[in-house]
PDB file of C-alpha atoms in Angstrom:
ATOM      1  CA  ARG A 139     -14.032 -27.829  30.510  1.00  0.00           C
ATOM      2  CA  SER A 140     -14.412 -27.568  26.730  1.00  0.00           C
ATOM      3  CA  ASN A 141     -11.674 -29.161  24.637  1.00  0.00           C
ATOM      4  CA  ARG A 142     -12.021 -26.501  21.955  1.00  0.00           C
ATOM      5  CA  MET A 143      -9.056 -24.172  21.510  1.00  0.00           C
ATOM      6  CA  ARG A 144      -9.879 -20.662  22.677  1.00  0.00           C
ATOM      7  CA  VAL A 145      -9.475 -17.827  20.138  1.00  0.00           C
ATOM      8  CA  PRO A 146      -6.557 -15.555  21.140  1.00  0.00           C
ATOM      9  CA  SER A 147      -7.935 -12.213  22.303  1.00  0.00           C
ATOM     10  CA  SER A 148      -5.305 -10.320  20.320  1.00  0.00           C
ATOM     11  CA  LEU A 149      -6.668 -11.805  17.104  1.00  0.00           C
ATOM     12  CA  VAL A 150     -10.161 -10.735  18.044  1.00  0.00           C
ATOM     13  CA  ILE A 151      -8.907  -7.180  18.566  1.00  0.00           C
ATOM     14  CA  PHE A 152      -6.928  -7.292  15.308  1.00  0.00           C
ATOM     15  CA  TYR A 153     -10.003  -8.061  13.251  1.00  0.00           C
ATOM     16  CA  ALA A 154     -11.941  -5.459  15.217  1.00  0.00           C
ATOM     17  CA  CYS A 155      -9.349  -2.985  13.907  1.00  0.00           C
ATOM     18  CA  LEU A 156     -10.326  -3.924  10.378  1.00  0.00           C
ATOM     19  CA  ALA A 157     -13.924  -3.072  11.187  1.00  0.00           C
ATOM     20  CA  LEU A 158     -12.833   0.299  12.611  1.00  0.00           C
ATOM     21  CA  ALA A 159     -11.458   1.224   9.185  1.00  0.00           C
ATOM     22  CA  ALA A 160     -15.033   1.458   7.887  1.00  0.00           C
ATOM     23  CA  LYS A 161     -15.500   4.994   9.237  1.00  0.00           C
ATOM     24  CA  GLU A 162     -12.102   6.512   8.543  1.00  0.00           C
ATOM     25  CA  VAL A 163     -12.841   8.621   5.433  1.00  0.00           C
ATOM     26  CA  PRO A 164     -14.792  11.889   5.902  1.00  0.00           C
ATOM     27  CA  GLU A 165     -17.040  13.632   3.409  1.00  0.00           C
ATOM     28  CA  VAL A 166     -15.230  15.693   0.778  1.00  0.00           C
ATOM     29  CA  PRO A 167     -17.193  18.833  -0.184  1.00  0.00           C
ATOM     30  CA  TRP A 168     -14.871  19.891  -3.018  1.00  0.00           C
ATOM     31  CA  ALA A 169     -15.157  16.594  -4.931  1.00  0.00           C
ATOM     32  CA  THR A 170     -17.405  17.097  -7.952  1.00  0.00           C
ATOM     33  CA  VAL A 171     -16.726  14.017 -10.061  1.00  0.00           C
ATOM     34  CA  LEU A 172     -15.976  10.585  -8.699  1.00  0.00           C
ATOM     35  CA  GLU A 173     -15.713   7.238 -10.421  1.00  0.00           C
ATOM     36  CA  GLN A 174     -15.740   3.745  -9.001  1.00  0.00           C
ATOM     37  CA  ARG A 175     -17.287   0.915 -10.962  1.00  0.00           C
ATOM     38  CA  GLY A 176     -18.939   3.523 -13.139  1.00  0.00           C
ATOM     39  CA  ALA A 177     -20.344   5.659 -10.299  1.00  0.00           C
ATOM     40  CA  GLY A 178     -20.586   9.235 -11.539  1.00  0.00           C
ATOM     41  CA  SER A 179     -22.866  11.185  -9.201  1.00  0.00           C
ATOM     42  CA  TRP A 180     -22.044  12.902  -5.943  1.00  0.00           C
ATOM     43  CA  GLU A 181     -24.829  10.989  -4.184  1.00  0.00           C
ATOM     44  CA  SER A 182     -23.346   7.651  -5.189  1.00  0.00           C
ATOM     45  CA  ALA A 183     -19.923   8.940  -4.116  1.00  0.00           C
ATOM     46  CA  LEU A 184     -21.189   9.571  -0.600  1.00  0.00           C
ATOM     47  CA  ARG A 185     -22.672   6.082  -0.447  1.00  0.00           C
ATOM     48  CA  GLU A 186     -19.366   4.561  -1.490  1.00  0.00           C
ATOM     49  CA  MET A 187     -17.484   6.638   1.083  1.00  0.00           C
ATOM     50  CA  SER A 188     -19.864   5.644   3.873  1.00  0.00           C
ATOM     51  CA  SER A 189     -19.117   1.988   3.140  1.00  0.00           C
ATOM     52  CA  SER A 190     -15.365   2.668   3.291  1.00  0.00           C
ATOM     53  CA  SER A 191     -14.614   1.680  -0.281  1.00  0.00           C
ATOM     54  CA  PRO A 192     -11.691   3.137  -2.227  1.00  0.00           C
ATOM     55  CA  ILE A 193     -12.654   6.113  -4.361  1.00  0.00           C
ATOM     56  CA  ILE A 194     -11.150   8.067  -7.241  1.00  0.00           C
ATOM     57  CA  ILE A 195     -11.729  11.820  -7.208  1.00  0.00           C
ATOM     58  CA  ARG A 196     -11.189  13.563 -10.521  1.00  0.00           C
ATOM     59  CA  ASP A 197     -11.550  17.188  -9.406  1.00  0.00           C
ATOM     60  CA  SER A 198      -9.693  17.537  -6.121  1.00  0.00           C
ATOM     61  CA  PRO A 199      -7.165  20.312  -5.382  1.00  0.00           C
ATOM     62  CA  ALA A 200      -4.491  17.857  -6.543  1.00  0.00           C
ATOM     63  CA  ALA A 201      -5.858  18.214 -10.074  1.00  0.00           C
ATOM     64  CA  ARG A 202      -4.455  21.759 -10.069  1.00  0.00           C
ATOM     65  CA  TRP A 203      -0.983  20.957  -8.756  1.00  0.00           C
ATOM     66  CA  PRO A 204       1.844  22.332 -10.947  1.00  0.00           C
ATOM     67  CA  ALA A 205       3.453  18.875 -10.668  1.00  0.00           C
ATOM     68  CA  ASN A 206       0.831  17.521 -13.076  1.00  0.00           C
ATOM     69  CA  SER A 207       2.912  18.972 -15.909  1.00  0.00           C
ATOM     70  CA  TRP A 208       6.128  17.246 -14.780  1.00  0.00           C
ATOM     71  CA  ARG A 209       8.127  15.518 -17.504  1.00  0.00           C
ATOM     72  CA  PRO A 210      11.446  13.622 -17.359  1.00  0.00           C
ATOM     73  CA  SER A 211      13.148  16.807 -18.558  1.00  0.00           C
ATOM     74  CA  ASP A 212      11.964  18.615 -15.403  1.00  0.00           C
ATOM     75  CA  PHE A 213      13.689  16.006 -13.228  1.00  0.00           C
ATOM     76  CA  GLU A 214      16.839  16.229 -15.329  1.00  0.00           C
ATOM     77  CA  ARG A 215      16.867  20.023 -14.979  1.00  0.00           C
ATOM     78  CA  GLU A 216      15.960  20.324 -11.275  1.00  0.00           C
ATOM     79  CA  LEU A 217      17.291  17.135  -9.677  1.00  0.00           C
ATOM     80  CA  GLU A 218      20.989  16.362  -9.468  1.00  0.00           C
ATOM     81  CA  ARG A 219      20.485  12.640  -8.905  1.00  0.00           C
ATOM     82  CA  PHE A 220      18.162   9.932  -7.638  1.00  0.00           C
ATOM     83  CA  ALA A 221      19.534   8.324  -4.471  1.00  0.00           C
ATOM     84  CA  ASN A 222      18.894   4.641  -3.757  1.00  0.00           C
ATOM     85  CA  VAL A 223      17.184   3.608  -6.985  1.00  0.00           C
ATOM     86  CA  TYR A 224      15.890   0.022  -6.902  1.00  0.00           C
ATOM     87  CA  VAL A 225      17.494  -1.958  -9.724  1.00  0.00           C
ATOM     88  CA  SER A 226      16.319  -5.508 -10.446  1.00  0.00           C
ATOM     89  CA  ASN A 227      15.984  -8.099 -13.188  1.00  0.00           C
ATOM     90  CA  GLU A 228      12.442  -8.680 -11.923  1.00  0.00           C
ATOM     91  CA  ARG A 229       9.589  -6.278 -12.535  1.00  0.00           C
ATOM     92  CA  ARG A 230       8.225  -6.841  -9.022  1.00  0.00           C
ATOM     93  CA  PHE A 231       9.672  -4.763  -6.225  1.00  0.00           C
ATOM     94  CA  THR A 232       9.213  -5.825  -2.597  1.00  0.00           C
ATOM     95  CA  TYR A 233       9.882  -3.266   0.101  1.00  0.00           C
ATOM     96  CA  VAL A 234      11.876  -4.376   3.137  1.00  0.00           C
ATOM     97  CA  ASP A 235      12.683  -2.353   6.257  1.00  0.00           C
ATOM     98  CA  ASP A 236      16.184  -3.740   6.634  1.00  0.00           C
ATOM     99  CA  PHE A 237      18.225  -4.956   3.673  1.00  0.00           C
ATOM    100  CA  SER A 238      20.813  -6.486   5.993  1.00  0.00           C
ATOM    101  CA  THR A 239      18.364  -9.078   7.352  1.00  0.00           C
ATOM    102  CA  GLU A 240      16.362  -9.969   4.217  1.00  0.00           C
ATOM    103  CA  ARG A 241      17.487 -11.595   1.008  1.00  0.00           C
ATOM    104  CA  THR A 242      16.518  -9.442  -1.953  1.00  0.00           C
ATOM    105  CA  GLU A 243      16.970  -9.890  -5.668  1.00  0.00           C
ATOM    106  CA  ARG A 244      17.773  -6.254  -6.332  1.00  0.00           C
ATOM    107  CA  ASP A 245      20.496  -3.665  -5.907  1.00  0.00           C
ATOM    108  CA  MET A 246      20.374  -0.054  -4.786  1.00  0.00           C
ATOM    109  CA  GLU A 247      22.168   2.516  -6.926  1.00  0.00           C
ATOM    110  CA  ASP A 248      22.539   6.273  -7.106  1.00  0.00           C
ATOM    111  CA  MET A 249      22.160   7.684 -10.617  1.00  0.00           C
ATOM    112  CA  SER A 250      21.513  10.952 -12.375  1.00  0.00           C
ATOM    113  CA  ALA A 251      17.980  11.693 -13.522  1.00  0.00           C
ATOM    114  CA  SER A 252      19.050  11.504 -17.170  1.00  0.00           C
ATOM    115  CA  VAL A 253      20.555   8.023 -16.688  1.00  0.00           C
ATOM    116  CA  PHE A 254      17.489   6.896 -14.757  1.00  0.00           C
ATOM    117  CA  PHE A 255      15.034   7.890 -17.487  1.00  0.00           C
ATOM    118  CA  GLN A 256      17.290   6.522 -20.221  1.00  0.00           C
ATOM    119  CA  ARG A 257      17.355   3.115 -18.490  1.00  0.00           C
ATOM    120  CA  ALA A 258      13.646   3.332 -17.722  1.00  0.00           C
ATOM    121  CA  SER A 259      12.753   3.848 -21.372  1.00  0.00           C
ATOM    122  CA  ASP A 260      14.647   0.924 -22.915  1.00  0.00           C
ATOM    123  CA  GLY A 261      12.142  -1.713 -21.731  1.00  0.00           C
ATOM    124  CA  ILE A 262      14.767  -4.329 -20.940  1.00  0.00           C
ATOM    125  CA  PRO A 263      16.186  -5.567 -17.619  1.00  0.00           C
ATOM    126  CA  PRO A 264      17.513  -4.511 -15.272  1.00  0.00           C
ATOM    127  CA  TYR A 265      14.445  -2.450 -14.412  1.00  0.00           C
ATOM    128  CA  VAL A 266      14.546   0.715 -12.325  1.00  0.00           C
ATOM    129  CA  TYR A 267      12.138   2.046  -9.725  1.00  0.00           C
ATOM    130  CA  TYR A 268      12.501   4.954  -7.330  1.00  0.00           C
ATOM    131  CA  SER A 269      10.672   5.912  -4.145  1.00  0.00           C
ATOM    132  CA  GLY A 270      11.713   8.609  -1.725  1.00  0.00           C
ATOM    133  CA  GLY A 271      10.470  11.361   0.520  1.00  0.00           C
ATOM    134  CA  LEU A 272       9.355  14.644  -1.033  1.00  0.00           C
ATOM    135  CA  THR A 273      11.685  16.453   1.384  1.00  0.00           C
ATOM    136  CA  LEU A 274      14.635  15.044  -0.598  1.00  0.00           C
ATOM    137  CA  PHE A 275      13.631  17.054  -3.667  1.00  0.00           C
ATOM    138  CA  PRO A 276      14.651  20.656  -4.488  1.00  0.00           C
ATOM    139  CA  GLU A 277      12.402  23.435  -3.191  1.00  0.00           C
ATOM    140  CA  ALA A 278      11.033  24.256  -6.661  1.00  0.00           C
ATOM    141  CA  MET A 279       9.772  20.692  -7.064  1.00  0.00           C
ATOM    142  CA  ARG A 280       8.366  20.590  -3.518  1.00  0.00           C
ATOM    143  CA  ARG A 281       6.347  23.752  -4.211  1.00  0.00           C
ATOM    144  CA  ALA A 282       4.800  21.993  -7.204  1.00  0.00           C
ATOM    145  CA  VAL A 283       3.279  19.384  -4.836  1.00  0.00           C
ATOM    146  CA  PRO A 284       1.292  21.352  -2.204  1.00  0.00           C
ATOM    147  CA  THR A 285      -0.013  18.310  -0.345  1.00  0.00           C
ATOM    148  CA  GLU A 286      -1.417  20.590   2.363  1.00  0.00           C
ATOM    149  CA  THR A 287      -4.286  21.358  -0.034  1.00  0.00           C
ATOM    150  CA  LEU A 288      -5.618  17.880   0.797  1.00  0.00           C
ATOM    151  CA  ASN A 289      -5.502  18.317   4.568  1.00  0.00           C
ATOM    152  CA  ILE A 290      -9.294  18.264   4.788  1.00  0.00           C
ATOM    153  CA  PHE A 291      -8.797  14.526   5.326  1.00  0.00           C
ATOM    154  CA  GLY A 292      -6.793  15.038   8.497  1.00  0.00           C
ATOM    155  CA  GLU A 293      -3.163  15.393   9.549  1.00  0.00           C
ATOM    156  CA  MET A 294      -0.910  14.037   6.811  1.00  0.00           C
ATOM    157  CA  HIS A 295       2.656  12.804   7.060  1.00  0.00           C
ATOM    158  CA  ASP A 296       5.384  11.216   4.955  1.00  0.00           C
ATOM    159  CA  ASP A 297       4.759  12.781   1.536  1.00  0.00           C
ATOM    160  CA  TRP A 298       6.360  10.323  -0.892  1.00  0.00           C
ATOM    161  CA  VAL A 299       7.365  10.323  -4.580  1.00  0.00           C
ATOM    162  CA  TRP A 300       7.250   7.205  -6.781  1.00  0.00           C
ATOM    163  CA  VAL A 301       8.915   7.037 -10.219  1.00  0.00           C
ATOM    164  CA  GLY A 302       8.988   3.875 -12.305  1.00  0.00           C
ATOM    165  CA  GLU A 303       9.147   2.540 -15.821  1.00  0.00           C
ATOM    166  CA  ALA A 304       6.257   0.841 -17.587  1.00  0.00           C
ATOM    167  CA  GLY A 305       5.576  -2.659 -16.300  1.00  0.00           C
ATOM    168  CA  VAL A 306       7.128  -2.458 -12.828  1.00  0.00           C
ATOM    169  CA  GLU A 307       4.862  -3.415  -9.945  1.00  0.00           C
ATOM    170  CA  THR A 308       4.797  -3.547  -6.171  1.00  0.00           C
ATOM    171  CA  SER A 309       4.238  -6.640  -4.106  1.00  0.00           C
ATOM    172  CA  ALA A 310       0.585  -6.727  -3.098  1.00  0.00           C
ATOM    173  CA  HIS A 311       0.350  -5.221   0.378  1.00  0.00           C
ATOM    174  CA  TYR A 312      -1.819  -3.238   2.758  1.00  0.00           C
ATOM    175  CA  ASP A 313      -1.273  -0.074   4.788  1.00  0.00           C
ATOM    176  CA  ALA A 314      -2.614   0.573   8.275  1.00  0.00           C
ATOM    177  CA  GLU A 315      -3.227   4.218   7.354  1.00  0.00           C
ATOM    178  CA  ILE A 316      -5.413   6.173   4.940  1.00  0.00           C
ATOM    179  CA  ASN A 317      -3.503   6.539   1.668  1.00  0.00           C
ATOM    180  CA  LEU A 318      -3.993   9.625  -0.538  1.00  0.00           C
ATOM    181  CA  PHE A 319      -2.415   8.713  -3.874  1.00  0.00           C
ATOM    182  CA  VAL A 320      -2.088  11.267  -6.701  1.00  0.00           C
ATOM    183  CA  GLN A 321      -0.995  10.439 -10.240  1.00  0.00           C
ATOM    184  CA  VAL A 322       1.038  13.316 -11.737  1.00  0.00           C
ATOM    185  CA  HIS A 323       2.529  11.697 -14.869  1.00  0.00           C
ATOM    186  CA  GLY A 324       1.562   8.611 -16.888  1.00  0.00           C
ATOM    187  CA  THR A 325      -0.843   5.928 -15.685  1.00  0.00           C
ATOM    188  CA  LYS A 326      -0.990   3.268 -12.972  1.00  0.00           C
ATOM    189  CA  ARG A 327      -3.294   0.282 -12.473  1.00  0.00           C
ATOM    190  CA  PHE A 328      -4.508  -0.675  -8.982  1.00  0.00           C
ATOM    191  CA  TRP A 329      -6.026  -4.040  -8.113  1.00  0.00           C
ATOM    192  CA  LEU A 330      -7.771  -3.623  -4.756  1.00  0.00           C
ATOM    193  CA  LEU A 331      -8.997  -6.269  -2.313  1.00  0.00           C
ATOM    194  CA  PRO A 332     -11.094  -5.539   0.808  1.00  0.00           C
ATOM    195  CA  PRO A 333      -9.826  -6.092   4.380  1.00  0.00           C
ATOM    196  CA  ALA A 334     -12.209  -9.057   4.782  1.00  0.00           C
ATOM    197  CA  LEU A 335      -9.866 -11.109   2.584  1.00  0.00           C
ATOM    198  CA  LEU A 336      -6.736 -10.528   4.669  1.00  0.00           C
ATOM    199  CA  PRO A 337      -7.167 -13.653   6.837  1.00  0.00           C
ATOM    200  CA  ARG A 338      -7.242 -15.764   3.640  1.00  0.00           C
ATOM    201  CA  LEU A 339      -4.050 -14.381   2.127  1.00  0.00           C
ATOM    202  CA  PRO A 340      -0.481 -15.529   2.911  1.00  0.00           C
ATOM    203  CA  MET A 341       1.105 -12.269   4.084  1.00  0.00           C
ATOM    204  CA  TYR A 342       4.532 -11.737   5.634  1.00  0.00           C
ATOM    205  CA  PRO A 343       4.057 -11.500   9.427  1.00  0.00           C
ATOM    206  CA  TYR A 344       4.562  -8.451  11.604  1.00  0.00           C
ATOM    207  CA  THR A 345       8.005  -9.704  12.661  1.00  0.00           C
ATOM    208  CA  SER A 346       9.329  -9.704   9.060  1.00  0.00           C
ATOM    209  CA  SER A 347      11.044  -6.743   7.385  1.00  0.00           C
ATOM    210  CA  ALA A 348       8.631  -7.370   4.512  1.00  0.00           C
ATOM    211  CA  HIS A 349       5.571  -7.347   6.777  1.00  0.00           C
ATOM    212  CA  ARG A 350       2.164  -6.363   5.340  1.00  0.00           C
ATOM    213  CA  GLN A 351       3.167  -7.756   1.921  1.00  0.00           C
ATOM    214  CA  LEU A 352       2.006 -10.830   0.041  1.00  0.00           C
ATOM    215  CA  ARG A 353       4.200 -13.895   0.358  1.00  0.00           C
ATOM    216  CA  ALA A 354       3.889 -14.738  -3.328  1.00  0.00           C
ATOM    217  CA  VAL A 355       5.989 -17.202  -5.283  1.00  0.00           C
ATOM    218  CA  ARG A 356       8.716 -15.523  -7.301  1.00  0.00           C
ATOM    219  CA  ASP A 357       7.921 -15.156 -11.006  1.00  0.00           C
ATOM    220  CA  GLN A 358       4.288 -16.157 -10.422  1.00  0.00           C
ATOM    221  CA  ASP A 359       1.606 -13.692 -11.444  1.00  0.00           C
ATOM    222  CA  GLN A 360       0.401 -12.134  -8.181  1.00  0.00           C
ATOM    223  CA  GLN A 361      -3.197 -11.750  -9.276  1.00  0.00           C
ATOM    224  CA  ALA A 362      -3.368 -15.410 -10.273  1.00  0.00           C
ATOM    225  CA  PHE A 363      -1.660 -16.357  -7.000  1.00  0.00           C
ATOM    226  CA  ILE A 364      -4.280 -14.495  -4.962  1.00  0.00           C
ATOM    227  CA  GLU A 365      -7.162 -15.967  -6.957  1.00  0.00           C
ATOM    228  CA  GLN A 366      -5.818 -19.454  -6.263  1.00  0.00           C
ATOM    229  CA  ALA A 367      -5.694 -18.635  -2.540  1.00  0.00           C
ATOM    230  CA  LEU A 368      -9.413 -17.763  -2.512  1.00  0.00           C
ATOM    231  CA  VAL A 369     -10.752 -21.279  -2.812  1.00  0.00           C
ATOM    232  CA  THR A 370     -13.853 -21.468  -0.591  1.00  0.00           C
ATOM    233  CA  GLU A 371     -17.350 -20.164  -1.300  1.00  0.00           C
ATOM    234  CA  GLU A 372     -16.918 -17.714   1.575  1.00  0.00           C
ATOM    235  CA  ASP A 373     -13.732 -16.388  -0.019  1.00  0.00           C
ATOM    236  CA  VAL A 374     -15.426 -15.887  -3.370  1.00  0.00           C
ATOM    237  CA  ALA A 375     -18.364 -14.122  -1.706  1.00  0.00           C
ATOM    238  CA  ALA A 376     -15.976 -11.774   0.110  1.00  0.00           C
ATOM    239  CA  ALA A 377     -13.897 -11.035  -2.978  1.00  0.00           C
ATOM    240  CA  GLN A 378     -15.482  -7.711  -3.922  1.00  0.00           C
ATOM    241  CA  THR A 379     -12.383  -6.541  -5.737  1.00  0.00           C
ATOM    242  CA  PHE A 380     -11.821  -3.439  -7.833  1.00  0.00           C
ATOM    243  CA  GLU A 381      -9.486  -2.807 -10.733  1.00  0.00           C
ATOM    244  CA  VAL A 382      -8.925   0.864 -11.548  1.00  0.00           C
ATOM    245  CA  GLU A 383      -6.487   2.862 -13.640  1.00  0.00           C
ATOM    246  CA  LEU A 384      -5.282   6.252 -12.468  1.00  0.00           C
ATOM    247  CA  GLY A 385      -4.490   8.973 -14.973  1.00  0.00           C
ATOM    248  CA  VAL A 386      -2.860  12.357 -14.513  1.00  0.00           C
ATOM    249  CA  ARG A 387      -4.657  14.510 -11.874  1.00  0.00           C
ATOM    250  CA  ASP A 388      -6.535  11.544 -10.365  1.00  0.00           C
ATOM    251  CA  LEU A 389      -6.659  11.205  -6.582  1.00  0.00           C
ATOM    252  CA  LEU A 390      -7.199   7.741  -5.097  1.00  0.00           C
ATOM    253  CA  VAL A 391      -8.429   7.664  -1.486  1.00  0.00           C
ATOM    254  CA  LEU A 392      -7.569   4.223  -0.127  1.00  0.00           C
ATOM    255  CA  PRO A 393      -8.911   3.271   3.334  1.00  0.00           C
ATOM    256  CA  PRO A 394      -6.758   1.284   5.788  1.00  0.00           C
ATOM    257  CA  TYR A 395      -6.150  -2.453   5.347  1.00  0.00           C
ATOM    258  CA  TRP A 396      -7.199  -2.603   1.687  1.00  0.00           C
ATOM    259  CA  VAL A 397      -4.744  -4.877  -0.131  1.00  0.00           C
ATOM    260  CA  HIS A 398      -3.422  -3.211  -3.278  1.00  0.00           C
ATOM    261  CA  LEU A 399      -1.303  -4.467  -6.150  1.00  0.00           C
ATOM    262  CA  VAL A 400       0.052  -1.520  -8.153  1.00  0.00           C
ATOM    263  CA  GLN A 401       1.532  -1.610 -11.648  1.00  0.00           C
ATOM    264  CA  ALA A 402       2.874   1.241 -13.766  1.00  0.00           C
ATOM    265  CA  THR A 403       1.204   0.894 -17.166  1.00  0.00           C
ATOM    266  CA  THR A 404       3.372   3.674 -18.641  1.00  0.00           C
ATOM    267  CA  MET A 405       6.348   5.627 -17.393  1.00  0.00           C
ATOM    268  CA  SER A 406       4.861   6.876 -14.147  1.00  0.00           C
ATOM    269  CA  VAL A 407       5.332   9.566 -11.522  1.00  0.00           C
ATOM    270  CA  SER A 408       3.079   9.563  -8.445  1.00  0.00           C
ATOM    271  CA  VAL A 409       2.905  11.333  -5.104  1.00  0.00           C
ATOM    272  CA  ASN A 410       1.172  10.060  -1.999  1.00  0.00           C
ATOM    273  CA  SER A 411       0.580  11.021   1.630  1.00  0.00           C
ATOM    274  CA  TRP A 412      -0.572   8.921   4.555  1.00  0.00           C
ATOM    275  CA  ILE A 413      -3.014   9.895   7.282  1.00  0.00           C
ATOM    276  CA  SER A 414      -2.898   8.116  10.613  1.00  0.00           C
ATOM    277  CA  ALA A 415      -6.010   6.038  11.250  1.00  0.00           C
ATOM    278  CA  ALA A 416      -7.603   5.286  14.610  1.00  0.00           C
ATOM    279  CA  SER A 417      -7.415   1.580  13.890  1.00  0.00           C
ATOM    280  CA  GLN A 418      -3.645   1.844  13.516  1.00  0.00           C
ATOM    281  CA  GLY A 419      -3.249   2.944  17.131  1.00  0.00           C
ATOM    282  CA  VAL A 420      -5.463   0.107  18.319  1.00  0.00           C
ATOM    283  CA  LEU A 421      -3.389  -2.420  16.389  1.00  0.00           C
ATOM    284  CA  GLN A 422      -0.150  -1.084  17.868  1.00  0.00           C
ATOM    285  CA  THR A 423      -1.684  -1.570  21.304  1.00  0.00           C
ATOM    286  CA  VAL A 424      -2.486  -5.167  20.371  1.00  0.00           C
ATOM    287  CA  TYR A 425       1.090  -5.868  19.357  1.00  0.00           C
ATOM    288  CA  GLN A 426       2.788  -4.065  22.224  1.00  0.00           C
ATOM    289  CA  GLU A 427       0.490  -4.086  25.264  1.00  0.00           C
ATOM    290  CA  VAL A 428      -2.150  -6.817  25.097  1.00  0.00           C
ATOM    291  CA  PRO A 429      -1.002  -9.754  27.254  1.00  0.00           C
ATOM    292  CA  LEU A 430      -0.664 -13.200  25.766  1.00  0.00           C
ATOM    293  CA  PRO A 431      -4.093 -14.856  25.591  1.00  0.00           C
ATOM    294  CA  PHE A 432      -3.342 -17.686  28.042  1.00  0.00           C
ATOM    295  CA  GLU A 433      -5.234 -18.632  31.200  1.00  0.00           C
ATOM    296  CA  GLU A 434      -3.573 -19.001  34.590  1.00  0.00           C
ATOM    297  CA  ASP A 435      -5.283 -22.319  35.329  1.00  0.00           C
ATOM    298  CA  TRP A 436      -4.104 -24.074  32.156  1.00  0.00           C
ATOM    299  CA  SER A 437      -1.895 -27.124  32.493  1.00  0.00           C
ATOM    300  CA  ALA A 438       1.606 -27.242  31.012  1.00  0.00           C
ATOM    301  CA  GLU A 439       0.261 -29.308  28.113  1.00  0.00           C
ATOM    302  CA  GLU A 440      -2.472 -26.775  27.417  1.00  0.00           C
ATOM    303  CA  LEU A 441      -0.018 -23.876  27.623  1.00  0.00           C
ATOM    304  CA  LEU A 442       2.320 -25.588  25.147  1.00  0.00           C
ATOM    305  CA  SER A 443      -0.520 -26.273  22.707  1.00  0.00           C
ATOM    306  CA  ALA A 444      -1.815 -22.717  23.047  1.00  0.00           C
ATOM    307  CA  ALA A 445       1.651 -21.239  22.523  1.00  0.00           C
ATOM    308  CA  GLN A 446       2.147 -23.301  19.364  1.00  0.00           C
ATOM    309  CA  ALA A 447      -1.242 -22.222  18.004  1.00  0.00           C
ATOM    310  CA  TYR A 448      -0.642 -18.580  18.910  1.00  0.00           C
ATOM    311  CA  LEU A 449       2.792 -18.423  17.289  1.00  0.00           C
ATOM    312  CA  SER A 450       1.509 -20.218  14.214  1.00  0.00           C
ATOM    313  CA  VAL A 451      -1.137 -17.539  13.696  1.00  0.00           C
ATOM    314  CA  MET A 452       1.055 -14.529  14.522  1.00  0.00           C
ATOM    315  CA  LEU A 453       4.192 -15.564  12.600  1.00  0.00           C
ATOM    316  CA  THR A 454       2.794 -17.128   9.415  1.00  0.00           C
TER     317      THR A 454
END
């Protein structure tokens, strides 16, 4: 019998899920102008889409949304208050599923729209950042964001609104779904890394409330942190990264498992929707139904070694 440790079957399936993401984005007949690394023709757009790269579409139905004319005064007039605003002395905001089980360096506050934008414009800590479902907004504002006009991509869910002051950023993370991200006010910068780099990056595990996010050192520049993590020649070869800036009316189509670090470069308002991806269902099956990758004829010593290796991979 070989002394080499066998590769857990669940990990094999996990990385197969990443490969599945390559065919998740359909053709988009209404897109007339697209830019990615300078690509400007429809033919080059189709090539980029077939390789499952992120794309920016400049003339989608979202470019004609009434929300593209939103200003802080519209929020102050239509919205009574923002509920659960993230407030922090750090510009980086890390999402967690359960605040009761994770230590965070931020508070959650309710505040009026006028107070929010006043605090967001002073440029000094504490910084403010809001994210919440579109269903929480008044009907007049919901009508200004007809996300159903993008349903050519498939069944969408969880329309979300993001409002933040200049300089705030998310923790680098990935989504298991297709992300349709529309910029309706100000500008945002995205730094995008392909799924092939995920095994090289220290991400919070599935069991953490901060899962899918980069386990970066506090106060350290995330981009520099990631670049330091990519140390081998294979890492450098795989690091086909993109840095793009979204302006008003831009639609970013982000395939599953692409790591993205997002920073508001001005006062920013964005709306996004997610579309379930086939690879997401496969990954859920891996986590919930695939049996542990151990063999019945292994000795107690082999089972212990395999369990340690398996937990090390799945929980770190």
